[in-house]
Amino acid sequence: MKAMVYRGPYKVRVEEKPDPRIEHPNDAIVRVELAAICGSDLHLYHGMIPDTRIGHTFGHEFIGRVEAVGSSVQTLKPGDRVMVPFNIFCGTCFFCARGLYSNCHNVNANATALGGIYGYSHTAGGFDGGQAEMVRVPFADVGPTIIPEWLSDDDALMLTDAFATGYFGAQLGDISEGDTVVVFGAGPVGLAAARSSWLMGAGRVIVIDHLDYRLAKAREFAFAETHNFAHHDDVVVLLKKLTGHLGADVAIDAVGAEADGNLTQHITSAKLKLQGGSPIALNWAIDGVRKGGNISVMGAYGPLFSAVKFGDALNKGLTLRMNQAPVKRQWPRLFEHIRAGLISPGDMITHRIPLDAIAEGYHMFSSKLDDCIKPVIVPGA
């Protein structure tokens, strides 16, 4: 089969790989119909995630049709159209029993630190991802769900990570009626977090980014007030002025490891790899919320330490909550929001790229070209 393969930082290409096979009676093989490139895939592409091995296939957002199932699989059969959450989880361990699917203890040799994720290096279990014609799906009775007839492919794909993660970010913000919510980052997760904040009672939603085309999308998709931090000397002072000098009630970091806005942080993380990512957006969140405020972290960071202003968070009495989103736990409520016409996650998609052109897709997305917000890979194109 054809699959995207990693060949080193900034180097990906399509190669022929052996077809995936059933390795366990609970496995399924899914023929991929749509896959997405996630902003967190760029951390892999840029060489920032440890133990990203040559030949690995990325891709943790995908939908497709079941090609084959193992002898123990009960809920799926060949031909079923399925959406697959980016988390790989067993459904039975201590953490899965509590709905913490992203913290599953049985799918990663590094399970004390991280659960399993498709296509996200050997740090996350070493599972090949869905930017390919086919992919092996472990625990097929647990993770994948048959896509309802009424749900579009685009909406289903965006629920496998991006929109579900943004929704989870708003949940972790513990938004109260009328709260002012500031979202750092207008990529797909930030857009979803901003849109979801309204569903949870926000009275005002502010989105901060430095790319005007993404801020325009935040106004259109998430009905948010937007500000370009590059146009201001100090984004924290800006936020204080916008909020009566108290600060926002809730901040959501939807940027993560590769945040722009501070040269020193950028060099020590992206260039020198001395920390697990630039936490400038998180530090802005800490300084930009009011005392006693809430911070939700959805941006991805590497396993190394990061220079976070923890003392400021302590002295302000902030509540910080974070996790990889337990995607499948969000689906029942998101299905209802889609059926009610309250959200349309597929509207975040801006580009469709054949699998053979995936190198160009990564370059376009990484370099912020052609107003790209969410690129989707179409293996059959």
GROMACS .gro file of C-alpha atoms in nm:
model
  381
    1MET     CA    1   0.000   0.000   0.000
    2LYS     CA    2   0.096   0.367  -0.029
    3ALA     CA    3   0.171   0.548   0.292
    4MET     CA    4   0.327   0.870   0.411
    5VAL     CA    5   0.665   0.800   0.571
    6TYR     CA    6   0.889   1.021   0.785
    7ARG     CA    7   1.245   1.060   0.657
    8GLY     CA    8   1.375   1.320   0.904
    9PRO     CA    9   1.284   1.675   1.006
   10TYR     CA   10   1.093   1.853   0.729
   11LYS     CA   11   1.119   1.541   0.511
   12VAL     CA   12   0.815   1.325   0.440
   13ARG     CA   13   0.721   1.134   0.127
   14VAL     CA   14   0.489   0.862   0.000
   15GLU     CA   15   0.635   0.511  -0.024
   16GLU     CA   16   0.512   0.157  -0.072
   17LYS     CA   17   0.484  -0.026   0.262
   18PRO     CA   18   0.354  -0.376   0.339
   19ASP     CA   19  -0.021  -0.385   0.392
   20PRO     CA   20  -0.110  -0.385   0.763
   21ARG     CA   21  -0.224  -0.723   0.892
   22ILE     CA   22  -0.431  -0.857   1.177
   23GLU     CA   23  -0.181  -0.902   1.461
   24HIS     CA   24  -0.430  -0.974   1.740
   25PRO     CA   25  -0.784  -1.118   1.740
   26ASN     CA   26  -0.915  -0.775   1.851
   27ASP     CA   27  -0.762  -0.590   1.554
   28ALA     CA   28  -0.935  -0.443   1.252
   29ILE     CA   29  -0.785  -0.320   0.928
   30VAL     CA   30  -0.941   0.004   0.803
   31ARG     CA   31  -0.912   0.132   0.447
   32VAL     CA   32  -0.868   0.506   0.494
   33GLU     CA   33  -1.105   0.734   0.304
   34LEU     CA   34  -1.009   1.066   0.463
   35ALA     CA   35  -0.724   1.164   0.693
   36ALA     CA   36  -0.618   1.503   0.823
   37ILE     CA   37  -0.289   1.669   0.898
   38CYS     CA   38  -0.306   1.796   1.254
   39GLY     CA   39  -0.116   2.092   1.395
   40SER     CA   40   0.047   1.849   1.634
   41ASP     CA   41   0.170   1.646   1.334
   42LEU     CA   42   0.386   1.948   1.260
   43HIS     CA   43   0.571   1.895   1.588
   44LEU     CA   44   0.670   1.553   1.449
   45TYR     CA   45   0.746   1.699   1.106
   46HIS     CA   46   0.970   1.962   1.265
   47GLY     CA   47   1.161   1.696   1.461
   48MET     CA   48   1.046   1.814   1.804
   49ILE     CA   49   0.901   1.489   1.938
   50PRO     CA   50   1.152   1.237   2.078
   51ASP     CA   51   1.175   0.888   1.928
   52THR     CA   52   1.014   0.976   1.598
   53ARG     CA   53   1.166   0.702   1.385
   54ILE     CA   54   1.254   0.698   1.017
   55GLY     CA   55   0.983   0.513   0.824
   56HIS     CA   56   0.704   0.597   1.071
   57THR     CA   57   0.365   0.687   0.922
   58PHE     CA   58   0.189   0.982   1.084
   59GLY     CA   59  -0.183   1.049   1.104
   60HIS     CA   60  -0.412   1.027   1.405
   61GLU     CA   61  -0.724   1.179   1.245
   62PHE     CA   62  -0.891   0.946   0.996
   63ILE     CA   63  -1.211   0.776   0.890
   64GLY     CA   64  -1.261   0.484   0.654
   65ARG     CA   65  -1.422   0.148   0.587
   66VAL     CA   66  -1.343  -0.173   0.766
   67GLU     CA   67  -1.144  -0.404   0.540
   68ALA     CA   68  -1.097  -0.699   0.776
   69VAL     CA   69  -1.151  -0.787   1.142
   70GLY     CA   70  -0.986  -1.025   1.386
   71SER     CA   71  -1.162  -1.333   1.515
   72SER     CA   72  -1.267  -1.170   1.845
   73VAL     CA   73  -1.416  -0.850   1.704
   74GLN     CA   74  -1.791  -0.837   1.772
   75THR     CA   75  -1.911  -0.487   1.683
   76LEU     CA   76  -1.758  -0.428   1.340
   77LYS     CA   77  -1.762  -0.614   1.011
   78PRO     CA   78  -1.601  -0.557   0.671
   79GLY     CA   79  -1.767  -0.271   0.487
   80ASP     CA   80  -1.864  -0.072   0.796
   81ARG     CA   81  -1.793   0.303   0.769
   82VAL     CA   82  -1.608   0.402   1.087
   83MET     CA   83  -1.461   0.703   1.263
   84VAL     CA   84  -1.156   0.627   1.475
   85PRO     CA   85  -1.057   0.837   1.778
   86PHE     CA   86  -0.694   0.939   1.788
   87ASN     CA   87  -0.649   0.766   2.124
   88ILE     CA   88  -0.581   0.392   2.125
   89PHE     CA   89  -0.728   0.242   2.440
   90CYS     CA   90  -0.821  -0.095   2.587
   91GLY     CA   91  -1.150   0.006   2.753
   92THR     CA   92  -1.087  -0.202   3.064
   93CYS     CA   93  -0.789  -0.066   3.261
   94PHE     CA   94  -0.809   0.159   3.570
   95PHE     CA   95  -0.802   0.474   3.356
   96CYS     CA   96  -1.036   0.360   3.078
   97ALA     CA   97  -1.290   0.255   3.342
   98ARG     CA   98  -1.297   0.621   3.447
   99GLY     CA   99  -1.332   0.754   3.093
  100LEU     CA  100  -0.969   0.863   3.078
  101TYR     CA  101  -0.914   0.694   2.743
  102SER     CA  102  -0.613   0.908   2.658
  103ASN     CA  103  -0.439   0.773   2.969
  104CYS     CA  104  -0.492   0.402   2.894
  105HIS     CA  105  -0.236   0.191   3.073
  106ASN     CA  106  -0.225  -0.103   2.829
  107VAL     CA  107  -0.127   0.039   2.492
  108ASN     CA  108   0.213   0.199   2.530
  109ALA     CA  109   0.542   0.085   2.678
  110ASN     CA  110   0.569   0.444   2.809
  111ALA     CA  111   0.222   0.421   2.964
  112THR     CA  112   0.320   0.584   3.291
  113ALA     CA  113   0.369   0.905   3.092
  114LEU     CA  114   0.137   0.878   2.792
  115GLY     CA  115  -0.131   0.660   2.637
  116GLY     CA  116  -0.131   0.534   2.281
  117ILE     CA  117  -0.183   0.757   1.978
  118TYR     CA  118  -0.191   0.660   1.610
  119GLY     CA  119   0.108   0.786   1.415
  120TYR     CA  120   0.266   0.986   1.691
  121SER     CA  121   0.617   0.841   1.738
  122HIS     CA  122   0.730   0.560   1.964
  123THR     CA  123   0.684   0.798   2.256
  124ALA     CA  124   0.311   0.738   2.201
  125GLY     CA  125   0.338   0.364   2.136
  126GLY     CA  126   0.488   0.344   1.788
  127PHE     CA  127   0.158   0.270   1.610
  128ASP     CA  128   0.152   0.362   1.242
  129GLY     CA  129  -0.109   0.625   1.159
  130GLY     CA  130  -0.379   0.685   0.903
  131GLN     CA  131  -0.202   0.899   0.643
  132ALA     CA  132  -0.195   0.587   0.429
  133GLU     CA  133  -0.427   0.370   0.224
  134MET     CA  134  -0.482   0.133   0.517
  135VAL     CA  135  -0.416   0.124   0.891
  136ARG     CA  136  -0.427  -0.137   1.168
  137VAL     CA  137  -0.675  -0.048   1.442
  138PRO     CA  138  -0.616  -0.230   1.775
  139PHE     CA  139  -0.902  -0.288   2.021
  140ALA     CA  140  -1.148  -0.256   1.735
  141ASP     CA  141  -1.452  -0.315   1.957
  142VAL     CA  142  -1.351  -0.024   2.183
  143GLY     CA  143  -1.228   0.277   1.987
  144PRO     CA  144  -1.392   0.295   1.643
  145THR     CA  145  -1.759   0.383   1.603
  146ILE     CA  146  -1.979   0.324   1.300
  147ILE     CA  147  -2.050   0.664   1.147
  148PRO     CA  148  -2.421   0.747   1.170
  149GLU     CA  149  -2.594   0.774   0.832
  150TRP     CA  150  -2.682   1.140   0.894
  151LEU     CA  151  -2.322   1.244   0.976
  152SER     CA  152  -2.108   1.378   0.693
  153ASP     CA  153  -1.758   1.248   0.631
  154ASP     CA  154  -1.608   1.592   0.700
  155ASP     CA  155  -1.785   1.629   1.033
  156ALA     CA  156  -1.693   1.273   1.134
  157LEU     CA  157  -1.328   1.334   1.049
  158MET     CA  158  -1.314   1.653   1.255
  159LEU     CA  159  -1.457   1.467   1.555
  160THR     CA  160  -1.167   1.217   1.556
  161ASP     CA  161  -0.950   1.485   1.715
  162ALA     CA  162  -0.960   1.857   1.629
  163PHE     CA  163  -1.315   1.956   1.720
  164ALA     CA  164  -1.347   1.705   2.003
  165THR     CA  165  -1.020   1.834   2.151
  166GLY     CA  166  -1.133   2.196   2.131
  167TYR     CA  167  -1.465   2.105   2.289
  168PHE     CA  168  -1.280   1.923   2.568
  169GLY     CA  169  -1.063   2.233   2.615
  170ALA     CA  170  -1.372   2.442   2.675
  171GLN     CA  171  -1.502   2.178   2.917
  172LEU     CA  172  -1.180   2.188   3.119
  173GLY     CA  173  -1.210   2.566   3.138
  174ASP     CA  174  -1.515   2.512   3.361
  175ILE     CA  175  -1.686   2.811   3.202
  176SER     CA  176  -1.960   2.981   3.402
  177GLU     CA  177  -2.253   3.174   3.258
  178GLY     CA  178  -2.131   3.507   3.123
  179ASP     CA  179  -1.758   3.435   3.155
  180THR     CA  180  -1.502   3.603   2.936
  181VAL     CA  181  -1.296   3.334   2.764
  182VAL     CA  182  -0.970   3.404   2.583
  183VAL     CA  183  -0.840   3.142   2.342
  184PHE     CA  184  -0.477   3.151   2.238
  185GLY     CA  185  -0.437   3.013   1.887
  186ALA     CA  186  -0.679   3.020   1.593
  187GLY     CA  187  -0.588   2.686   1.445
  188PRO     CA  188  -0.854   2.414   1.428
  189VAL     CA  189  -0.840   2.328   1.800
  190GLY     CA  190  -0.856   2.695   1.896
  191LEU     CA  191  -1.148   2.754   1.658
  192ALA     CA  192  -1.331   2.458   1.808
  193ALA     CA  193  -1.257   2.572   2.163
  194ALA     CA  194  -1.385   2.922   2.086
  195ARG     CA  195  -1.703   2.792   1.921
  196SER     CA  196  -1.760   2.545   2.205
  197SER     CA  197  -1.715   2.813   2.470
  198TRP     CA  198  -2.043   2.971   2.359
  199LEU     CA  199  -2.217   2.634   2.406
  200MET     CA  200  -2.096   2.631   2.765
  201GLY     CA  201  -2.226   2.974   2.856
  202ALA     CA  202  -1.948   3.218   2.773
  203GLY     CA  203  -2.058   3.578   2.753
  204ARG     CA  204  -1.758   3.691   2.552
  205VAL     CA  205  -1.500   3.497   2.350
  206ILE     CA  206  -1.168   3.652   2.250
  207VAL     CA  207  -0.923   3.478   2.014
  208ILE     CA  208  -0.555   3.575   1.998
  209ASP     CA  209  -0.327   3.482   1.706
  210HIS     CA  210  -0.076   3.654   1.476
  211LEU     CA  211  -0.210   3.537   1.139
  212ASP     CA  212  -0.486   3.753   0.999
  213TYR     CA  213  -0.641   3.477   0.785
  214ARG     CA  214  -0.683   3.256   1.091
  215LEU     CA  215  -0.833   3.543   1.289
  216ALA     CA  216  -1.078   3.602   1.004
  217LYS     CA  217  -1.177   3.234   1.030
  218ALA     CA  218  -1.224   3.276   1.406
  219ARG     CA  219  -1.471   3.558   1.344
  220GLU     CA  220  -1.658   3.358   1.078
  221PHE     CA  221  -1.653   3.013   1.239
  222ALA     CA  222  -1.651   3.093   1.609
  223PHE     CA  223  -1.815   3.438   1.617
  224ALA     CA  224  -1.521   3.554   1.829
  225GLU     CA  225  -1.367   3.893   1.895
  226THR     CA  226  -1.014   3.871   1.758
  227HIS     CA  227  -0.681   4.041   1.815
  228ASN     CA  228  -0.347   4.005   1.637
  229PHE     CA  229  -0.077   3.995   1.906
  230ALA     CA  230   0.184   4.111   1.654
  231HIS     CA  231   0.010   4.448   1.650
  232HIS     CA  232   0.057   4.501   2.025
  233ASP     CA  233   0.366   4.548   2.241
  234ASP     CA  234   0.230   4.331   2.521
  235VAL     CA  235  -0.062   4.094   2.476
  236VAL     CA  236  -0.112   4.065   2.853
  237VAL     CA  237  -0.157   4.442   2.884
  238LEU     CA  238  -0.399   4.422   2.592
  239LEU     CA  239  -0.604   4.157   2.771
  240LYS     CA  240  -0.610   4.356   3.092
  241LYS     CA  241  -0.738   4.661   2.904
  242LEU     CA  242  -1.003   4.450   2.733
  243THR     CA  243  -1.131   4.307   3.061
  244GLY     CA  244  -1.154   4.602   3.297
  245HIS     CA  245  -0.796   4.542   3.415
  246LEU     CA  246  -0.893   4.223   3.597
  247GLY     CA  247  -0.814   3.965   3.329
  248ALA     CA  248  -1.023   3.704   3.155
  249ASP     CA  249  -1.215   3.448   3.360
  250VAL     CA  250  -1.091   3.155   3.153
  251ALA     CA  251  -0.795   3.108   2.918
  252ILE     CA  252  -0.745   2.818   2.677
  253ASP     CA  253  -0.399   2.742   2.539
  254ALA     CA  254  -0.465   2.594   2.195
  255VAL     CA  255  -0.112   2.658   2.068
  256GLY     CA  256   0.133   2.433   2.248
  257ALA     CA  257   0.495   2.364   2.177
  258GLU     CA  258   0.564   2.582   1.876
  259ALA     CA  259   0.419   2.912   1.989
  260ASP     CA  260   0.550   3.230   1.830
  261GLY     CA  261   0.581   3.555   2.021
  262ASN     CA  262   0.904   3.516   2.220
  263LEU     CA  263   1.239   3.471   2.047
  264THR     CA  264   1.419   3.326   2.349
  265GLN     CA  265   1.148   3.066   2.407
  266HIS     CA  266   1.147   2.979   2.036
  267ILE     CA  267   1.525   2.930   2.021
  268THR     CA  268   1.549   2.725   2.340
  269SER     CA  269   1.265   2.497   2.230
  270ALA     CA  270   1.242   2.467   1.851
  271LYS     CA  271   1.611   2.526   1.773
  272LEU     CA  272   1.810   2.404   2.073
  273LYS     CA  273   1.548   2.162   2.208
  274LEU     CA  274   1.638   2.252   2.565
  275GLN     CA  275   1.273   2.243   2.669
  276GLY     CA  276   0.964   2.053   2.565
  277GLY     CA  277   0.822   2.343   2.367
  278SER     CA  278   0.781   2.719   2.389
  279PRO     CA  279   0.525   2.786   2.662
  280ILE     CA  280   0.477   3.151   2.570
  281ALA     CA  281   0.104   3.108   2.503
  282LEU     CA  282   0.064   2.930   2.837
  283ASN     CA  283   0.258   3.205   3.014
  284TRP     CA  284   0.036   3.465   2.850
  285ALA     CA  285  -0.263   3.266   2.972
  286ILE     CA  286  -0.126   3.265   3.327
  287ASP     CA  287  -0.065   3.639   3.320
  288GLY     CA  288  -0.380   3.720   3.123
  289VAL     CA  289  -0.648   3.560   3.341
  290ARG     CA  290  -0.782   3.716   3.658
  291LYS     CA  291  -0.681   3.594   4.000
  292GLY     CA  292  -0.869   3.273   4.074
  293GLY     CA  293  -0.924   3.213   3.703
  294ASN     CA  294  -0.913   2.887   3.509
  295ILE     CA  295  -0.665   2.776   3.247
  296SER     CA  296  -0.719   2.486   3.010
  297VAL     CA  297  -0.422   2.352   2.815
  298MET     CA  298  -0.499   2.175   2.486
  299GLY     CA  299  -0.180   2.266   2.300
  300ALA     CA  300   0.061   1.974   2.273
  301TYR     CA  301   0.396   1.985   2.451
  302GLY     CA  302   0.686   1.741   2.444
  303PRO     CA  303   0.790   1.530   2.742
  304LEU     CA  304   1.081   1.756   2.845
  305PHE     CA  305   1.032   2.034   3.101
  306SER     CA  306   0.909   2.376   2.984
  307ALA     CA  307   0.977   2.715   3.140
  308VAL     CA  308   0.626   2.779   3.269
  309LYS     CA  309   0.554   3.068   3.511
  310PHE     CA  310   0.435   2.835   3.781
  311GLY     CA  311   0.498   3.083   4.062
  312ASP     CA  312   0.264   3.335   3.904
  313ALA     CA  313   0.001   3.066   3.868
  314LEU     CA  314   0.038   2.975   4.234
  315ASN     CA  315   0.028   3.330   4.362
  316LYS     CA  316  -0.281   3.411   4.155
  317GLY     CA  317  -0.465   3.104   4.279
  318LEU     CA  318  -0.522   2.970   3.930
  319THR     CA  319  -0.669   2.635   3.838
  320LEU     CA  320  -0.482   2.464   3.554
  321ARG     CA  321  -0.638   2.160   3.388
  322MET     CA  322  -0.504   1.963   3.095
  323ASN     CA  323  -0.497   1.625   2.923
  324GLN     CA  324  -0.502   1.470   2.584
  325ALA     CA  325  -0.871   1.469   2.496
  326PRO     CA  326  -1.057   1.142   2.560
  327VAL     CA  327  -1.218   1.187   2.221
  328LYS     CA  328  -1.482   0.917   2.223
  329ARG     CA  329  -1.623   1.047   2.551
  330GLN     CA  330  -1.717   1.372   2.373
  331TRP     CA  331  -1.897   1.212   2.079
  332PRO     CA  332  -2.252   1.161   2.213
  333ARG     CA  333  -2.288   1.528   2.306
  334LEU     CA  334  -2.116   1.649   1.987
  335PHE     CA  335  -2.348   1.431   1.779
  336GLU     CA  336  -2.644   1.607   1.939
  337HIS     CA  337  -2.495   1.951   1.876
  338ILE     CA  338  -2.442   1.864   1.508
  339ARG     CA  339  -2.793   1.722   1.468
  340ALA     CA  340  -2.932   2.037   1.631
  341GLY     CA  341  -2.742   2.252   1.381
  342LEU     CA  342  -2.535   2.422   1.650
  343ILE     CA  343  -2.197   2.324   1.507
  344SER     CA  344  -2.056   2.215   1.174
  345PRO     CA  345  -1.701   2.093   1.242
  346GLY     CA  346  -1.631   2.017   0.876
  347ASP     CA  347  -1.642   2.388   0.799
  348MET     CA  348  -1.287   2.412   0.936
  349ILE     CA  349  -1.151   2.216   0.637
  350THR     CA  350  -0.982   2.440   0.381
  351HIS     CA  351  -0.774   2.208   0.161
  352ARG     CA  352  -0.801   1.854   0.014
  353ILE     CA  353  -0.479   1.689  -0.099
  354PRO     CA  354  -0.414   1.355  -0.271
  355LEU     CA  355  -0.197   1.119  -0.067
  356ASP     CA  356   0.068   1.135  -0.340
  357ALA     CA  357   0.104   1.509  -0.274
  358ILE     CA  358   0.132   1.485   0.104
  359ALA     CA  359   0.483   1.634   0.112
  360GLU     CA  360   0.346   1.949  -0.049
  361GLY     CA  361   0.058   1.944   0.200
  362TYR     CA  362   0.294   1.935   0.498
  363HIS     CA  363   0.502   2.216   0.348
  364MET     CA  364   0.194   2.429   0.285
  365PHE     CA  365   0.052   2.373   0.634
  366SER     CA  366   0.387   2.419   0.810
  367SER     CA  367   0.471   2.737   0.620
  368LYS     CA  368   0.120   2.882   0.665
  369LEU     CA  369   0.072   2.914   0.288
  370ASP     CA  370  -0.249   2.965   0.090
  371ASP     CA  371  -0.449   3.054   0.405
  372CYS     CA  372  -0.441   2.688   0.503
  373ILE     CA  373  -0.627   2.611   0.826
  374LYS     CA  374  -0.712   2.240   0.800
  375PRO     CA  375  -0.571   2.019   0.523
  376VAL     CA  376  -0.729   1.682   0.454
  377ILE     CA  377  -0.562   1.390   0.278
  378VAL     CA  378  -0.768   1.188   0.029
  379PRO     CA  379  -0.593   0.854  -0.031
  380GLY     CA  380  -0.826   0.752  -0.314
  381ALA     CA  381  -0.794   1.076  -0.512
   0.00000   0.00000   0.00000
